[in-house]
Amino acid sequence: MRTVTLDRNQLWRQVGWHGQTGAFYALDEKPADHEPGSFGPLWVLVDSEPPILPDDEVLDQS
């Protein structure tokens, strides 16, 4: 997944699952087999770079 903020381009990778019970599961596991409630993706930020701007644009860092 990619996200863009005002001063960063970020790259995220899903590395597993996080269950309602607080348990973590590997990406290839099926949390529904163990979780009585819901679960969602577990993401890790792998890259956060400033955007590449054309020469005539300046990003205000204040």
Short mmCIF file of C-alpha atoms in Angstrom, two decimals:
data_model
loop_
_atom_site.label_atom_id
_atom_site.label_comp_id
_atom_site.label_asym_id
_atom_site.label_seq_id
_atom_site.Cartn_x
_atom_site.Cartn_y
_atom_site.Cartn_z
CA MET A 1 0.00 0.00 0.00
CA ARG A 2 1.21 3.53 -0.69
CA THR A 3 0.23 6.65 1.23
CA VAL A 4 1.09 10.25 0.45
CA THR A 5 1.30 12.94 3.11
CA LEU A 6 2.19 16.59 2.67
CA ASP A 7 5.90 15.82 2.99
CA ARG A 8 6.35 12.04 2.52
CA ASN A 9 5.67 9.23 0.08
CA GLN A 10 5.30 6.09 2.17
CA LEU A 11 5.38 2.42 1.21
CA TRP A 12 3.72 -0.15 3.47
CA ARG A 13 3.78 -3.96 3.31
CA GLN A 14 1.29 -6.30 4.89
CA VAL A 15 3.22 -8.74 7.07
CA GLY A 16 0.40 -10.56 8.83
CA TRP A 17 -2.86 -10.24 10.70
CA HIS A 18 -3.85 -8.76 14.07
CA GLY A 19 -6.81 -10.35 15.79
CA GLN A 20 -9.40 -8.82 18.09
CA THR A 21 -7.98 -10.96 20.91
CA GLY A 22 -4.60 -9.27 20.45
CA ALA A 23 -2.99 -12.27 18.79
CA PHE A 24 -0.75 -11.88 15.75
CA TYR A 25 -0.87 -14.28 12.80
CA ALA A 26 1.44 -14.90 9.86
CA LEU A 27 0.36 -13.64 6.46
CA ASP A 28 -0.40 -17.18 5.26
CA GLU A 29 -2.42 -18.15 8.38
CA LYS A 30 -6.20 -18.02 8.55
CA PRO A 31 -7.08 -15.97 11.63
CA ALA A 32 -10.78 -16.75 11.16
CA ASP A 33 -9.99 -20.32 12.31
CA HIS A 34 -8.87 -18.97 15.73
CA GLU A 35 -10.46 -15.55 16.24
CA PRO A 36 -13.96 -15.41 17.74
CA GLY A 37 -14.29 -11.80 16.55
CA SER A 38 -12.72 -9.67 13.90
CA PHE A 39 -9.18 -9.32 12.60
CA GLY A 40 -7.40 -6.92 10.32
CA PRO A 41 -4.20 -6.55 8.31
CA LEU A 42 -0.92 -5.82 10.08
CA TRP A 43 1.19 -3.31 8.14
CA VAL A 44 4.83 -2.29 8.48
CA LEU A 45 6.30 0.92 7.07
CA VAL A 46 9.18 -0.04 4.77
CA ASP A 47 9.98 3.28 3.09
CA SER A 48 9.28 6.95 3.79
CA GLU A 49 10.82 9.35 1.32
CA PRO A 50 10.27 13.04 0.61
CA PRO A 51 8.41 13.61 -2.65
CA ILE A 52 10.37 14.39 -5.80
CA LEU A 53 9.32 17.87 -6.84
CA PRO A 54 10.02 19.71 -10.09
CA ASP A 55 12.85 22.26 -9.80
CA ASP A 56 10.46 25.21 -9.73
CA GLU A 57 8.47 23.90 -6.74
CA VAL A 58 9.74 24.21 -3.20
CA LEU A 59 8.22 22.30 -0.30
CA ASP A 60 7.64 24.54 2.72
CA GLN A 61 9.33 22.77 5.67
CA SER A 62 8.00 25.16 8.35
#
